[in-house]
Coordinates of C-alpha atoms and ligand atoms in Angstrom, one line a residue:
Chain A
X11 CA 0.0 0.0 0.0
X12 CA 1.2 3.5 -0.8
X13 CA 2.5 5.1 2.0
X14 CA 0.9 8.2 3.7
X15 CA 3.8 10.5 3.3
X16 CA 3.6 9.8 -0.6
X17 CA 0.0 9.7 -0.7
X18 CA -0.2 13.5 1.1
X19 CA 2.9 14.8 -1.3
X20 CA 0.9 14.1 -4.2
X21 CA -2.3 15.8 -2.3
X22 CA -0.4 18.7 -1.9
X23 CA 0.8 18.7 -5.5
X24 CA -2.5 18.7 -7.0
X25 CA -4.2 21.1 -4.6
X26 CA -1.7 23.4 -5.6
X27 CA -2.4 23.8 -8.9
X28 CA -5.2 26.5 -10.4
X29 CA -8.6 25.6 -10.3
X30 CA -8.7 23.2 -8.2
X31 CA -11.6 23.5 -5.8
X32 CA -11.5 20.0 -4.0
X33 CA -9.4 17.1 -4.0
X34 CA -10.9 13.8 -2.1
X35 CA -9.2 10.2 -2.2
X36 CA -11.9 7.5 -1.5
X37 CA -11.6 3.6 -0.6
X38 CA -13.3 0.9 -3.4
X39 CA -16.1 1.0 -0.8
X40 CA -16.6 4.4 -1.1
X41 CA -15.7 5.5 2.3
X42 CA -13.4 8.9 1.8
X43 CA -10.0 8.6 3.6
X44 CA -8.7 12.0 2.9
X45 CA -10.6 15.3 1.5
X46 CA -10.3 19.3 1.7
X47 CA -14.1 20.1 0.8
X48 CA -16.9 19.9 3.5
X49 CA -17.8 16.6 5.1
X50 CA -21.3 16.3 3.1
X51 CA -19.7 17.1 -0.2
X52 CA -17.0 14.6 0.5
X53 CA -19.2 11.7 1.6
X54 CA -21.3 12.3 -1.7
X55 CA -18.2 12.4 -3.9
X56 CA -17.3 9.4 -2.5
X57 CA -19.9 7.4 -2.5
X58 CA -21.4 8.5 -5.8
X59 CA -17.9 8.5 -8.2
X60 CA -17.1 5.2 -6.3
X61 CA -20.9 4.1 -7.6
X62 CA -19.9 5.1 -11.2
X63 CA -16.2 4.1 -11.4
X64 CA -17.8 0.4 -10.7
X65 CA -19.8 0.7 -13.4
X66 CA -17.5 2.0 -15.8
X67 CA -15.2 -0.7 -14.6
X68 CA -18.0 -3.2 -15.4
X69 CA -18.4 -1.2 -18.7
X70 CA -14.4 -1.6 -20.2
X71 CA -14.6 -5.0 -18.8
X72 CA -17.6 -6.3 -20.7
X73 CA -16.1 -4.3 -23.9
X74 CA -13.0 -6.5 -23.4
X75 CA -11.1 -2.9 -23.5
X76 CA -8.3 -3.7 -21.0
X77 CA -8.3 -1.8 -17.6
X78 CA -9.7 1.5 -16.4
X79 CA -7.0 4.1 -16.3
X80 CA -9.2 7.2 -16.3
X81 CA -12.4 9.4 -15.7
X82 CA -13.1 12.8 -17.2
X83 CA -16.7 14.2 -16.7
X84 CA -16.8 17.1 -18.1
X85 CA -19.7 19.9 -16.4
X86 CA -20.7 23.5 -16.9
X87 CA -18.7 24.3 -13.2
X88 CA -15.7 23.0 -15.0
X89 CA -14.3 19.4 -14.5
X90 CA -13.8 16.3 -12.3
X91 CA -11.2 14.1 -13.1
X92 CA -11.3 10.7 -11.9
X93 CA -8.1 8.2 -11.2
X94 CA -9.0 4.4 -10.0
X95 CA -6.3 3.1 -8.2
X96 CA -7.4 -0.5 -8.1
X97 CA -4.3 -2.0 -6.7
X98 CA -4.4 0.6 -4.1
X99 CA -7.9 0.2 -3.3
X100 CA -8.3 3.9 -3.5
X101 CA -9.8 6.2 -5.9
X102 CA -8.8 10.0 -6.2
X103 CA -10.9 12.4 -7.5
X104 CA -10.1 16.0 -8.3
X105 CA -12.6 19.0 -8.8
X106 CA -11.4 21.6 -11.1
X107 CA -13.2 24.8 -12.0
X108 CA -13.8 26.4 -15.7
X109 CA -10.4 27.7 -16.4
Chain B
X22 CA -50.2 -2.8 19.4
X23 CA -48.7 -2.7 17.0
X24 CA -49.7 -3.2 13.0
X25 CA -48.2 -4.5 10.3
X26 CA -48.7 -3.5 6.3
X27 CA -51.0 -6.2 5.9
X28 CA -53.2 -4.6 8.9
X29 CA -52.8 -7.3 10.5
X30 CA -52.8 -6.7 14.7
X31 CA -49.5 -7.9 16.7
X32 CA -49.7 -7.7 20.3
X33 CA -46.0 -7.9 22.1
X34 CA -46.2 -10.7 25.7
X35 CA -42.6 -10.7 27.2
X36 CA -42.0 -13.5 30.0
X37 CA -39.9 -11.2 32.6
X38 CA -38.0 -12.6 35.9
X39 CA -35.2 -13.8 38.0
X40 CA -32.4 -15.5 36.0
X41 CA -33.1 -19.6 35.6
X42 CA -36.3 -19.1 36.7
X43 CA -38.0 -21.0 33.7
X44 CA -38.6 -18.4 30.9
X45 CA -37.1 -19.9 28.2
X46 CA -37.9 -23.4 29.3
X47 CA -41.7 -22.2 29.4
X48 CA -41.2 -20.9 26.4
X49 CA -39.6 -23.5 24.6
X50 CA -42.5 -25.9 25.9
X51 CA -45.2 -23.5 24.6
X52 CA -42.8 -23.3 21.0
X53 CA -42.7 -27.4 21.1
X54 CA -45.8 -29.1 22.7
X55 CA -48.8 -26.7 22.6
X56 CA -50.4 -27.5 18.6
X57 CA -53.0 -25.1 18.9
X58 CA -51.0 -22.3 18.1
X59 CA -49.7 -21.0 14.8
X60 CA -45.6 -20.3 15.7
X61 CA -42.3 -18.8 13.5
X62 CA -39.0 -19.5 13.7
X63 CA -37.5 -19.9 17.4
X64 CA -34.6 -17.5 18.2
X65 CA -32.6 -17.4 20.7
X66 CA -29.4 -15.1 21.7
X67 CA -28.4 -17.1 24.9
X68 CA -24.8 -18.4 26.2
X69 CA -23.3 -21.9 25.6
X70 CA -24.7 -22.7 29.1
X71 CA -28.1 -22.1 27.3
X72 CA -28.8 -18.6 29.7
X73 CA -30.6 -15.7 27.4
X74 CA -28.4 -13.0 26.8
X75 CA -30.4 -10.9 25.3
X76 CA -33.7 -12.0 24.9
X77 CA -36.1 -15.5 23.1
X78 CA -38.6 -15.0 20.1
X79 CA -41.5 -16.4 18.7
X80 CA -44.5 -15.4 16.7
X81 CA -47.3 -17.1 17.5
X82 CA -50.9 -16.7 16.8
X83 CA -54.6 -18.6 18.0
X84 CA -55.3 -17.9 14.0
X85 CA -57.4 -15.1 12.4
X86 CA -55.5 -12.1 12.6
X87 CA -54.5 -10.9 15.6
X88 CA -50.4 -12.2 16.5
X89 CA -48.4 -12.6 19.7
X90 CA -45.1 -11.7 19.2
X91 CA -43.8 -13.1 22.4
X92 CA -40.3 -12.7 23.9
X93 CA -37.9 -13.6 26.9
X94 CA -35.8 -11.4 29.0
X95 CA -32.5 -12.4 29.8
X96 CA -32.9 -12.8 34.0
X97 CA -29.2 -12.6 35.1
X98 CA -28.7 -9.2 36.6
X99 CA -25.5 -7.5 34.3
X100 CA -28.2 -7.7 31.7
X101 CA -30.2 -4.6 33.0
X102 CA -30.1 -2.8 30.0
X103 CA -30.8 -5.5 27.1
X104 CA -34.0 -6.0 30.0
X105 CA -35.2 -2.4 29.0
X106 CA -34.5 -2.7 25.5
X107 CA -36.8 -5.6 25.1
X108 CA -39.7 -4.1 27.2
X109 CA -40.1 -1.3 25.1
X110 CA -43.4 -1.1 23.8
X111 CA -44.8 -4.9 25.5
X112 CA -49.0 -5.1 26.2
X113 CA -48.4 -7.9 28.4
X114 CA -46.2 -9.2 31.0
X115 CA -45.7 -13.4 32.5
X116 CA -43.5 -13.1 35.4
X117 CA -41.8 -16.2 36.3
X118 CA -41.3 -16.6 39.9
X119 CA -39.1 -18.9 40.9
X120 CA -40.1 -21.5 44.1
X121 CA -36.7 -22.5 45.2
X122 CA -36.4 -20.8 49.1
X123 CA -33.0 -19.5 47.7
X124 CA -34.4 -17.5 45.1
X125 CA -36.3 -15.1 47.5
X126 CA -34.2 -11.8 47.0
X127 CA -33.7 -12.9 43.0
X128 CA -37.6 -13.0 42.9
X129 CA -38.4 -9.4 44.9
X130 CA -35.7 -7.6 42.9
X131 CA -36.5 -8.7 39.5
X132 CA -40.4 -7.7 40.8
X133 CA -38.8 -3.8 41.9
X134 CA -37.1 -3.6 38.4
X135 CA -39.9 -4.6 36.3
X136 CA -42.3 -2.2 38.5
X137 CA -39.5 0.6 38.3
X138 CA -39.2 -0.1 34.3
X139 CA -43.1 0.3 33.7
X140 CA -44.5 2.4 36.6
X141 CA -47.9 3.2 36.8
X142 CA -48.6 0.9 33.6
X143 CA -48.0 -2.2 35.0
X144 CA -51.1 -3.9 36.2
X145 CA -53.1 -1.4 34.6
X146 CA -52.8 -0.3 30.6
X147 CA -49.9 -3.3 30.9
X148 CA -51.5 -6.8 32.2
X149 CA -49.7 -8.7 34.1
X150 CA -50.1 -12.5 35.0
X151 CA -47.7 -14.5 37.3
X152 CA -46.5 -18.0 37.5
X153 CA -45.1 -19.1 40.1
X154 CA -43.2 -22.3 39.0
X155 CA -41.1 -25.2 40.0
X156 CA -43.6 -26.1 42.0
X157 CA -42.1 -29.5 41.6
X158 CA -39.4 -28.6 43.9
X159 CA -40.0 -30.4 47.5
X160 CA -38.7 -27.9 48.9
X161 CA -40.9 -25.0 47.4
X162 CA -42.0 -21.9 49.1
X163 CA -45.2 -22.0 49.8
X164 CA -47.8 -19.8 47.9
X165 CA -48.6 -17.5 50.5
X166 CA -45.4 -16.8 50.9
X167 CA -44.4 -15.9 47.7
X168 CA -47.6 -13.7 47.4
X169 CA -46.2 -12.1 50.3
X170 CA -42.6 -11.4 48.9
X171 CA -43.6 -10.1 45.5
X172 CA -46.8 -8.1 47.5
X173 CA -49.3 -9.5 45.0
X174 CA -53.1 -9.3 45.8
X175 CA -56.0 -10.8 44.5
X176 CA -56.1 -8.5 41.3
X177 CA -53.5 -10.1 39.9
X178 CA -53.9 -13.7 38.2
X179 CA -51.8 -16.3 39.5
X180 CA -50.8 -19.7 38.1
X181 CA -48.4 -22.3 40.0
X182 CA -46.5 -24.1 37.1
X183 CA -43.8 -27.0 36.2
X184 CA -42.2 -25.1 32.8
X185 CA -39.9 -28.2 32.4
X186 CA -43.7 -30.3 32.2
X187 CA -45.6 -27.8 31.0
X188 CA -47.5 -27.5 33.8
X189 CA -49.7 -24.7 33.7
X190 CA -48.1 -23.1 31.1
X191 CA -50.5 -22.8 28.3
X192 CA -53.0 -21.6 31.0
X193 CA -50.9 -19.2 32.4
X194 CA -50.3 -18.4 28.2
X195 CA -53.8 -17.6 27.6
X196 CA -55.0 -15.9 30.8
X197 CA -52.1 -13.3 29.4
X198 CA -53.2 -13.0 25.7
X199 CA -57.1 -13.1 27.1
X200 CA -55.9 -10.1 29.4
X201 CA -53.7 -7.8 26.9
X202 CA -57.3 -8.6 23.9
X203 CA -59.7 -7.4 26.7
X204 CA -57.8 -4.5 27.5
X205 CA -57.2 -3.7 23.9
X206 CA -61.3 -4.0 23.7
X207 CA -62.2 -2.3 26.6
X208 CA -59.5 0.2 27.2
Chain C
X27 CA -52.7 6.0 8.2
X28 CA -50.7 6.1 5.4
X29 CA -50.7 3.6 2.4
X30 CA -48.2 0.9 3.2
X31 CA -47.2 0.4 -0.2
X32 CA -45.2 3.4 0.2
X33 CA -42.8 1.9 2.2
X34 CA -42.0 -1.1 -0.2
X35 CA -41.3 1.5 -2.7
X36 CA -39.0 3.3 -0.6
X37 CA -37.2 0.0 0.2
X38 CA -37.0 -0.9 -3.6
X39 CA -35.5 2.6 -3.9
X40 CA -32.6 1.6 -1.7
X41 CA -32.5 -1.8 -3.2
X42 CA -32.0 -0.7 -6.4
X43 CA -29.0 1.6 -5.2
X44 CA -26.2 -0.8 -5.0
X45 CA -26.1 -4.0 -6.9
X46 CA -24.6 -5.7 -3.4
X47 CA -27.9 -4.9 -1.7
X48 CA -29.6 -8.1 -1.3
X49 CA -32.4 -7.1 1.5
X50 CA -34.6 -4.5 3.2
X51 CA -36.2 -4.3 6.5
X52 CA -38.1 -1.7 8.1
X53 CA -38.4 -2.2 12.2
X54 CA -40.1 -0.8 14.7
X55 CA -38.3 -0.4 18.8
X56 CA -40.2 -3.1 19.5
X57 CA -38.8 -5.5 17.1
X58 CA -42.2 -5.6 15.0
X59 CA -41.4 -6.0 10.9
X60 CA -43.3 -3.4 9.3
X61 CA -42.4 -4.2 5.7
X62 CA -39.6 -5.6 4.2
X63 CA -38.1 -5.9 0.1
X64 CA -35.7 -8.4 -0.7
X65 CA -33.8 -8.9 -4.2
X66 CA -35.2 -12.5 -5.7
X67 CA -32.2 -13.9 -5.8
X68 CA -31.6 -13.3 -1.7
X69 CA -31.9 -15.9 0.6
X70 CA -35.1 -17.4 2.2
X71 CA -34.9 -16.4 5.7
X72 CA -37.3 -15.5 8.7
X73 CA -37.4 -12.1 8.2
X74 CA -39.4 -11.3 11.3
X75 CA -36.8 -12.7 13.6
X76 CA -34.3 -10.8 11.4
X77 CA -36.2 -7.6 12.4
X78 CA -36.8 -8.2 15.7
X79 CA -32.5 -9.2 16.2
X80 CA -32.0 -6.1 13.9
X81 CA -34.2 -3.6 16.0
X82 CA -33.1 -5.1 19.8
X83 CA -29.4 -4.6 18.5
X84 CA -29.9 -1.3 17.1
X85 CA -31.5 0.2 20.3
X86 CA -28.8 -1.9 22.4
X87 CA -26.4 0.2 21.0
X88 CA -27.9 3.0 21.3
X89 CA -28.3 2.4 25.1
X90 CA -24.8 1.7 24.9
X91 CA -24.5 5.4 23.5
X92 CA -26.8 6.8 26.3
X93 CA -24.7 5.2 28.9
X94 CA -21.6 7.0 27.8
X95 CA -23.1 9.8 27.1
X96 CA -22.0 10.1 23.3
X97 CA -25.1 11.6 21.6
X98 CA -27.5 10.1 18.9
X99 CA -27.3 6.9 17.1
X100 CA -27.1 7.1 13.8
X101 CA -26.0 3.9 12.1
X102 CA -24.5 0.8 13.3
X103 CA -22.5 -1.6 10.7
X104 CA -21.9 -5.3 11.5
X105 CA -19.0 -6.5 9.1
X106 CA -19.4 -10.4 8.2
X107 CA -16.5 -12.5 6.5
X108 CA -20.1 -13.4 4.0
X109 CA -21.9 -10.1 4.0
X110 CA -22.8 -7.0 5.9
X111 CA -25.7 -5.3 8.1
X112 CA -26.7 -1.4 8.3
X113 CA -28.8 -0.4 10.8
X114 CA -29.8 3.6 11.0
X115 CA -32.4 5.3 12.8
X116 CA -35.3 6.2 11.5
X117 CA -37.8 8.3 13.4
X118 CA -39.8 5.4 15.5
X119 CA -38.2 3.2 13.8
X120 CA -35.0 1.3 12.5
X121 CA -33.9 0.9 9.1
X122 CA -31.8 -2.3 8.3
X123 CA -30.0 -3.3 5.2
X124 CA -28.2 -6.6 4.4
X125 CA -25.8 -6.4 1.7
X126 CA -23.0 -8.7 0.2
X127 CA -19.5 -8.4 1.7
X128 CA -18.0 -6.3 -1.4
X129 CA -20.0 -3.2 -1.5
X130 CA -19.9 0.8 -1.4
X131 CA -20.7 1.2 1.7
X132 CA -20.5 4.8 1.1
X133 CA -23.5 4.9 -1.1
X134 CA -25.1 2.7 1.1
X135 CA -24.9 4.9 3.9
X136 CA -25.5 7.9 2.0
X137 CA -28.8 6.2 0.4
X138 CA -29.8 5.3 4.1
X139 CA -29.6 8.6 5.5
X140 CA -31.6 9.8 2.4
X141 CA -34.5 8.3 2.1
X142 CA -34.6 7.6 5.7
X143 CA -35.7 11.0 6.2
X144 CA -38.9 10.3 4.0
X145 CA -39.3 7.0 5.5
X146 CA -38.9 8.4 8.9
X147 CA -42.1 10.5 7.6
X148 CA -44.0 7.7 6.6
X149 CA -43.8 5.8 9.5
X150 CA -44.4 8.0 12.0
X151 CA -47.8 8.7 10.0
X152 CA -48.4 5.2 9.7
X153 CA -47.5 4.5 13.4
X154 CA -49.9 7.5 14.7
X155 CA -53.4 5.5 14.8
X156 CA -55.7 7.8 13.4
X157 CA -58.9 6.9 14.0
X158 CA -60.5 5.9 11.0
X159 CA -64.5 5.9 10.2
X160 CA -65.2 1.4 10.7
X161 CA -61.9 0.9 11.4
X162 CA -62.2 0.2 15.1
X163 CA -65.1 -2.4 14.7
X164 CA -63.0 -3.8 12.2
X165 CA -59.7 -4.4 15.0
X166 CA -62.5 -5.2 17.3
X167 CA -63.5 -8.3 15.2
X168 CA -60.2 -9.8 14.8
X169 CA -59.5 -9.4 18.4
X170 CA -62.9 -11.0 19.0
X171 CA -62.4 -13.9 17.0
X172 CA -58.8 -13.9 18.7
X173 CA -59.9 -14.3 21.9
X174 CA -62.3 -17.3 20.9
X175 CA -59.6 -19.0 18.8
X176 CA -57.2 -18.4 22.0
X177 CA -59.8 -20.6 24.3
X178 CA -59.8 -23.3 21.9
X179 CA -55.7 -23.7 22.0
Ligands
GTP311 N1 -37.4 -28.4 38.8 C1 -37.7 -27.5 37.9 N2 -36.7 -27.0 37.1 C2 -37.1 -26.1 36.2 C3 -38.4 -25.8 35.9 N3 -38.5 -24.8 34.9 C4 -37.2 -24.6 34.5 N4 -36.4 -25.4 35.3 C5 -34.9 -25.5 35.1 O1 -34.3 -24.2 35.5 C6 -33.2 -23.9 34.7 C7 -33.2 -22.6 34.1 O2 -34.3 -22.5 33.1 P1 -34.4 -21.4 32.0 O3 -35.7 -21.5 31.4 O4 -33.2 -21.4 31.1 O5 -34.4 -20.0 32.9 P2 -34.5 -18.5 32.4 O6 -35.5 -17.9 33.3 O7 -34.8 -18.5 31.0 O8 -33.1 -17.9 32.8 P3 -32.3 -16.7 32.1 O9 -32.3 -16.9 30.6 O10 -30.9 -16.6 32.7 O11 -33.1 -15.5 32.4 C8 -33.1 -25.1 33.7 O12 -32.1 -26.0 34.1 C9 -34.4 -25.7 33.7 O13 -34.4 -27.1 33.4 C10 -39.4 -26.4 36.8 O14 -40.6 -26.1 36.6 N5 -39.0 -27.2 37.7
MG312 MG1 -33.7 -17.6 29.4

């Protein structure tokens, strides 16, 4: 398992890039384990992108298109970009706004 | 009472008193001899030495649709709380009384609890019937006596039983259900 | 009283979140089943002894929670190597949810404390006995015909 100190360097990375609003790592069971948002937001996030990354999972699999590397959803308050970390068990999600 | 989505009318009976005093064995012979009555699954959360730790279940029902969902408590005295837990919302109370002379103070303090846990209900908007069992036991105490211990009158129905024959126990069993029905008639 | 078909709808709701849900209870305090949903392909069990072990462990714990003095229940979680249990609160009532062992618990949870708001609604409507024009004769019947069935035992 990655170790903390890695995990929060590359946290910090990405929060400190522009237009970030919110970045949240979340367990394959959709429990959040680290997130700089409000609690409500967070346990949504995590719940909800851990609902779809199953499916999309489900989704490549069935299309017999190799593994799941990445989410984009693009939105009209900018972007959420999705990286399952299967191996890891962990899923981080970052909020961006409209540049 | 207590409905379910089919409308149908479920009254709670929960068999309170002393630890080893015969609840789950009167139970259990209710459950397993008396064919009358329409029953569910058994369950049980006891100990490997076969004490309740938390509480017995069964639904049972005379037919039509009215039910008895009917329950134990678990008697020993660390189980105070689970004792509360399982109370909440009951029509009806057994009390089993237990005849053995070295029971007296188990009997009279399970009595306090249950009257401290219910108040003014019980014996009035909760009925209560008592059995007094092991009866079997040469060396009971005397009915009088244990009357006089719990300070039971003559409003109260009384029934001297042998849970581990089934002495008494259906009787005991209906003069309960007969009591919570009446009072759910007549209230 | 409300229409108790509105609470199987609310349970399929919940069912229908999570593919690992398998079941759906809906308790009272006093261990009564009020309705329950299951997927088909769940297992056949007793579901009113499920309810009544479900509710007595629910507000167990949440005596538990008196005792220390750490505020208001809001869910309990039993972790099986086969499966798992939710429990949350839910106005008069307790809310329980079985689910297979790999699941998002997080959308469980979240699901839970969503629609156990409405369902919170629904029971305590269907919980407060309003009287209702024929109603009473009707209870009075069945407990009539109880109490002669009872004699016959
Ligand atoms: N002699 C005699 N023994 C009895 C009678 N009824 C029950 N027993 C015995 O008493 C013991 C305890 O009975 P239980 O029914 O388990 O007691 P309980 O009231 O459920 O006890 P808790 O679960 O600890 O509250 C058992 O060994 C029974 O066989 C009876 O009528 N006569
Ligand atoms: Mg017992």
């Amino acid at each position: 398992m990655i170790s903390q100190e890695k995990l929060q360097a590359i946290l910090q990375r990405l929060r400190a890039q522009e237009g970030v609003r919110g970045v949240v790592v979340t367990t394959m069971e959709g429990l959040p384990l680290s997130s700089d948002i409000d609690p409500d937001t967070t346990e949504s996030v995590a719940a909800i992108i851990t609902s779809l990354v199953g499916k999309a999972m489900d989704a490549v699999r069935e299309l017999k298109e190799g593994n799941l590397s990445f989410l984009t959803l693009d939105t009209s308050k900018g972007q959420i970009n999705i990286a399952p970390e299967p191996k890891e068990g962990l899923i981080l999600v970052v909020l961006k706004n409209n540049e | 009472m207590r409905k379910d989505d089919q409308g149908r009318i479920h009254l709670k009976l929960v068999f309170y008193g002393p630890s080893l005093g015969g609840k789950t064995t009167a139970l259990r012979w209710l459950y397993g001899k008396v064919e009358g009555l329409q029953k569910g699954e058994f369950t049980a959360i006891e100990d490997e030495t076969n004490r309740t730790l938390f509480f017995d279940y069964v639904p049972m029902s005379a037919g039509g649709r009215v039910l008895f969902d009917v329950f134990t408590v678990a008697g020993q005295k660390r189980h105070k709380h689970q004792r509360k837990v399982v109370l909440q919302g009951t029509d009806g109370i057994l009390f089993v009384a237990d005849s053995s002379p070295d029971q007296r103070e188990e009997n009279t303090e399970s009595f306090e609890e249950l009257k401290m846990f219910l108040g003014d209900d019980l014996g009035r908007n909760i009925p209560i019937v008592v059995m007094l069992n092991k009866r079997d036991l040469p060396n009971r105490m005397s009915r009088d006596e244990m009357l006089d211990l719990l300070g039971l009158g003559s409003n109260v129905p009384i029934y001297e039983t042998i849970a581990l024959q089934g002495v008494g126990v259906k009787r005991a069993f209906q003069a309960i259900a007969r009591e919570v029905i009446l009072k759910r008639m007549y209230k | 009283m409300s229409e108790p078909k509105v609470f199987d709808k609310i349970l399929t709701e919940i069912i229908r979140q999570d593919k690992g849900v398998k079941k759906c209870i809906l308790v009272d305090k006093t261990g009564l089943t009020i309705a329950n949903v299951s997927k088909l392909s769940a297992f056949v069990v007793d579901t009113d002894s499920i309810g009544a072990i479900a509710s007595a462990v629910f507000c167990a714990s949440e005596e538990q929670g008196k005792n220390l003095q750490i505020g208001e229940l809001e869910i309990v979680t039993s972790e099986f190597s086969g499966g798992k249990i939710f429990a949350s609160a839910c106005g008069k009532g307790v809310l329980c949810v079985v689910s297979e062992a790999e699941v998002n618990i997080g959308m469980i949870r979240l699901v839970m404390k969503k629609q156990g708001v409405q369902l919170a609604e629904e029971l305590d409507k269907f919980l407060a006995v309003e009287p209702m024009p024929g109603k009473d004769e009707l209870d009075e019947e069945d407990l009539k015909s109880a109490l002669e069935e009872l004699e016959r035992v």
